[in-house]
Amino acid sequence: MSVVMAVLMLATLTPAGAVPKGEIDPPIPQIPKPKPQPQPDDGGPKPRPIPGVPRFKIEAVNFTAVDESGPDFFGSDEPMFIFSTDVNGDVVTKRSREYGNVDSGDTRSLFNQCLIRDCTKGFTSDTTLSVQLFEMDGGSRESIRAWVENLVLAGELGSMAATGEKVDVPDWVIDALVDLFGDDLMGSTTLRYDVSEMAKQMRVGQSKIETHRLGGMNGDLPFLIAGGPDYDLRLRVTRMADAPRVLVATPPIIRFRAA
């Protein structure tokens, strides 16, 4: 056998395990994905996200007795705060604890007391906060009046025993004594919170501390000697996460055409 014939015979043989010619599928051509084309602007209105409703909370941080009531050597103050908030006619009144032995220069914590109905919900409408600062001198007014009347009666009996004449103490004197020994209003203030203005000044999550001075020429008789008390009250106002705005569906207008 010639060399040429041997080569031809080897070329016609199919190797073991080989796929016969003509049975292999051709590769599938990859079709490129079309690129997104910018859509023409039709000039119509674009939907805007609906903004939430700004909401806030108010907390009492602490207070400082800048100058206690009366002379500093004349004992200490027993202050107590009363807070009243009005949100659209929803009035909430809260009071602090009564603090004892407060002298000039002392600062006491108010423990971040919430001054609105619920500090987890906050308020979204304009709010008015009224603050009164009392000096808790002698307990309930009824018990003080009974003590004063007994004191006055003892004085009347003593005067009658000494002079033989009965001396009647006028009621206005008794009222003045009850006021003197009773709880005294040391200061008062009213604060107003405009939600729209605060929303312009504060971002969500931001807080600010406000300091308000309370005091005046009222209360104990020693005020006339040493002047009225001065107390600094510190409040924290915080802008919370905006509340979702409630959308009210407008019913469709149905027009009837005359037959």
Coordinates of C-alpha atoms in Angstrom, one line a residue:
M1 CA 0.0 0.0 0.0
S2 CA 1.4 3.3 -1.0
V3 CA 1.8 6.1 1.5
V4 CA -0.9 8.2 -0.3
M5 CA -3.5 5.4 0.2
A6 CA -2.7 5.0 3.9
V7 CA -3.2 8.7 4.5
L8 CA -6.5 8.7 2.7
M9 CA -7.8 5.8 4.8
L10 CA -6.8 7.4 8.1
A11 CA -8.6 10.6 7.1
T12 CA -11.9 8.8 6.5
L13 CA -11.8 7.0 10.0
T14 CA -13.8 8.6 12.9
P15 CA -11.9 8.6 16.2
A16 CA -13.6 6.9 19.2
G17 CA -15.8 9.3 21.1
A18 CA -15.7 12.0 18.5
V19 CA -18.9 13.7 17.4
P20 CA -19.6 13.0 13.7
K21 CA -19.1 16.0 11.5
G22 CA -22.2 18.0 10.9
E23 CA -23.9 17.1 14.3
I24 CA -22.5 20.1 16.3
D25 CA -25.0 23.0 16.6
P26 CA -23.6 26.3 15.6
P27 CA -23.2 29.0 18.4
I28 CA -26.3 31.2 19.0
P29 CA -25.4 34.7 18.1
Q30 CA -25.7 37.2 21.0
I31 CA -28.1 40.0 20.2
P32 CA -27.1 43.3 22.0
K33 CA -29.7 44.8 24.3
P34 CA -31.0 48.1 23.1
K35 CA -29.9 51.1 25.2
P36 CA -32.6 53.0 26.9
Q37 CA -33.5 56.1 25.0
P38 CA -34.5 59.3 26.8
Q39 CA -38.2 59.9 26.6
P40 CA -39.3 63.2 25.3
D41 CA -40.7 65.7 27.8
D42 CA -44.3 66.2 27.2
G43 CA -44.4 69.3 29.4
G44 CA -47.1 67.9 31.7
P45 CA -47.1 68.2 35.5
K46 CA -44.7 65.9 37.4
P47 CA -45.8 64.2 40.6
R48 CA -44.1 65.5 43.7
P49 CA -43.6 63.7 47.0
I50 CA -46.2 64.8 49.6
P51 CA -44.4 66.5 52.5
G52 CA -45.2 65.5 56.1
V53 CA -46.5 67.6 58.9
P54 CA -43.9 69.2 61.2
R55 CA -44.3 68.1 64.8
F56 CA -42.5 69.0 68.0
K57 CA -42.3 68.2 71.7
I58 CA -41.4 70.3 74.8
E59 CA -39.6 69.0 77.9
A60 CA -38.5 70.7 81.2
V61 CA -34.8 70.3 81.7
N62 CA -33.8 72.1 84.9
F63 CA -34.0 75.3 86.8
T64 CA -31.6 77.6 88.7
A65 CA -32.4 79.8 91.7
V66 CA -30.5 82.8 90.5
D67 CA -31.8 84.7 93.6
E68 CA -34.0 83.0 96.1
S69 CA -37.0 84.7 97.6
G70 CA -36.2 87.1 100.4
P71 CA -32.8 87.5 102.0
D72 CA -30.4 84.6 101.5
F73 CA -29.9 84.2 105.3
F74 CA -33.7 83.9 105.9
G75 CA -34.0 80.2 105.1
S76 CA -34.4 78.4 101.8
D77 CA -37.1 78.1 99.1
E78 CA -39.3 75.1 98.4
P79 CA -40.2 75.8 94.7
M80 CA -42.6 73.9 92.5
F81 CA -43.6 74.4 88.9
I82 CA -47.0 74.0 87.3
F83 CA -47.1 73.7 83.5
S84 CA -50.3 74.0 81.4
T85 CA -50.3 73.4 77.6
D86 CA -53.2 74.3 75.2
V87 CA -53.2 72.6 71.8
N88 CA -56.4 73.4 69.9
G89 CA -58.4 73.5 73.1
D90 CA -56.8 70.3 74.5
V91 CA -55.5 71.6 77.8
V92 CA -53.0 69.4 79.8
T93 CA -51.7 70.5 83.3
K94 CA -48.7 68.9 84.8
R95 CA -46.7 69.8 87.9
S96 CA -43.1 69.2 89.0
R97 CA -42.1 67.7 92.3
E98 CA -41.7 70.0 95.2
Y99 CA -38.0 70.8 95.8
G100 CA -36.7 71.5 99.3
N101 CA -33.9 73.6 100.6
V102 CA -33.2 75.5 97.4
D103 CA -30.8 78.5 97.9
S104 CA -29.4 81.1 95.6
G105 CA -27.1 79.6 93.0
D106 CA -28.6 76.1 93.2
T107 CA -29.6 74.2 90.1
R108 CA -32.0 71.3 90.2
S109 CA -33.0 68.8 87.5
L110 CA -36.6 68.6 86.2
F111 CA -35.7 65.2 84.7
N112 CA -36.7 66.1 81.1
Q113 CA -40.4 66.1 82.2
C114 CA -42.7 66.0 79.2
L115 CA -44.9 69.1 79.1
I116 CA -47.4 68.0 76.5
R117 CA -49.9 65.2 76.5
D118 CA -47.7 62.6 74.8
C119 CA -44.0 63.2 73.8
T120 CA -44.0 60.1 71.6
K121 CA -46.6 61.7 69.3
G122 CA -45.7 65.4 69.7
F123 CA -47.9 68.3 68.6
T124 CA -48.5 69.6 65.1
S125 CA -50.6 72.7 65.8
D126 CA -49.7 76.0 67.4
T127 CA -49.3 75.6 71.2
T128 CA -49.5 77.8 74.2
L129 CA -47.5 76.9 77.4
S130 CA -48.3 78.6 80.7
V131 CA -45.8 78.3 83.6
Q132 CA -46.3 79.2 87.2
L133 CA -43.6 79.0 89.9
F134 CA -44.8 78.6 93.5
E135 CA -43.0 78.7 96.8
M136 CA -44.5 75.9 98.9
D137 CA -44.5 77.5 102.4
G138 CA -47.2 76.1 104.6
G139 CA -49.2 73.3 103.1
S140 CA -52.9 73.5 102.2
R141 CA -54.7 76.8 102.4
E142 CA -57.5 75.3 104.6
S143 CA -55.0 74.2 107.3
I144 CA -53.3 77.5 107.2
R145 CA -56.6 79.4 107.6
A146 CA -57.6 77.3 110.6
W147 CA -54.2 77.9 112.2
V148 CA -54.5 81.7 111.5
E149 CA -58.0 81.9 112.9
N150 CA -57.0 80.1 116.1
L151 CA -54.0 82.5 116.4
V152 CA -56.3 85.5 115.9
L153 CA -58.9 84.1 118.4
A154 CA -56.2 83.7 121.0
G155 CA -55.1 87.3 120.4
E156 CA -58.7 88.5 120.7
L157 CA -59.2 86.7 124.0
G158 CA -55.9 88.0 125.3
S159 CA -56.8 91.5 124.4
M160 CA -60.2 91.2 126.0
A161 CA -58.7 89.8 129.2
A162 CA -56.3 92.7 129.4
T163 CA -58.6 95.5 128.5
G164 CA -62.0 94.1 129.2
E165 CA -63.1 95.0 125.6
K166 CA -63.6 92.5 122.7
V167 CA -61.6 93.3 119.6
D168 CA -62.8 91.9 116.3
V169 CA -60.1 91.3 113.7
P170 CA -61.4 92.1 110.1
D171 CA -61.7 89.3 107.6
W172 CA -59.3 91.0 105.2
V173 CA -56.6 90.8 107.9
I174 CA -57.1 87.1 108.2
D175 CA -57.0 86.7 104.4
A176 CA -53.7 88.7 104.3
L177 CA -52.2 86.5 107.0
V178 CA -53.3 83.3 105.1
D179 CA -51.6 84.7 102.0
L180 CA -48.5 85.6 103.9
F181 CA -48.1 82.1 105.4
G182 CA -49.5 80.2 102.5
D183 CA -48.0 79.1 99.2
D184 CA -46.7 82.1 97.2
L185 CA -46.7 82.7 93.5
M186 CA -43.1 83.6 92.7
G187 CA -43.3 84.0 89.0
S188 CA -45.4 83.3 85.9
T189 CA -45.0 83.4 82.1
T190 CA -46.9 82.4 79.0
L191 CA -45.1 81.0 75.9
R192 CA -46.4 80.6 72.4
Y193 CA -45.0 78.1 69.9
D194 CA -45.8 78.7 66.2
V195 CA -45.3 75.4 64.3
S196 CA -44.7 77.0 60.9
E197 CA -42.1 79.3 62.2
M198 CA -40.3 76.6 64.2
A199 CA -40.3 74.4 61.1
K200 CA -38.3 77.1 59.2
Q201 CA -35.8 77.4 62.0
M202 CA -35.3 73.7 62.9
R203 CA -34.6 70.6 60.9
V204 CA -35.8 67.1 61.8
G205 CA -34.0 65.7 64.9
Q206 CA -32.7 69.1 66.0
S207 CA -33.2 70.4 69.6
K208 CA -32.7 73.8 71.2
I209 CA -32.6 74.9 74.8
E210 CA -34.7 77.9 75.9
T211 CA -34.1 79.8 79.1
H212 CA -36.9 81.8 80.7
R213 CA -36.6 84.1 83.7
L214 CA -39.4 83.9 86.3
G215 CA -39.7 86.2 89.3
G216 CA -41.3 89.3 90.6
M217 CA -42.3 91.4 93.6
N218 CA -44.9 89.1 95.0
G219 CA -45.1 86.4 97.7
D220 CA -43.4 86.6 101.0
L221 CA -43.1 89.8 103.1
P222 CA -39.3 89.6 103.0
F223 CA -39.6 90.4 99.2
L224 CA -40.1 94.0 100.3
I225 CA -36.7 93.9 101.9
A226 CA -34.6 91.9 99.5
G227 CA -36.6 92.1 96.3
G228 CA -38.4 89.3 94.4
P229 CA -37.0 86.0 93.5
D230 CA -35.2 85.2 90.2
Y231 CA -35.4 81.7 88.7
D232 CA -34.1 80.5 85.3
L233 CA -36.2 77.8 83.8
R234 CA -34.7 75.8 80.9
L235 CA -36.9 74.0 78.4
R236 CA -35.9 71.8 75.5
V237 CA -37.9 72.0 72.2
T238 CA -37.3 69.1 69.7
R239 CA -38.4 68.7 66.2
M240 CA -39.5 65.1 65.7
A241 CA -39.9 63.1 62.5
D242 CA -42.7 64.7 60.4
A243 CA -46.1 63.2 60.8
P244 CA -47.6 61.7 57.7
R245 CA -50.1 64.0 56.0
V246 CA -53.6 62.7 55.9
L247 CA -55.1 63.1 52.4
V248 CA -58.9 63.5 52.2
A249 CA -60.3 62.1 48.9
T250 CA -62.5 64.6 47.1
P251 CA -65.8 63.0 45.9
P252 CA -66.4 63.3 42.2
I253 CA -68.8 66.0 41.0
I254 CA -71.9 64.4 39.4
R255 CA -73.8 66.7 37.0
F256 CA -77.3 65.9 35.9
R257 CA -78.4 67.0 32.5
A258 CA -82.0 67.9 32.0
A259 CA -83.9 65.5 29.8

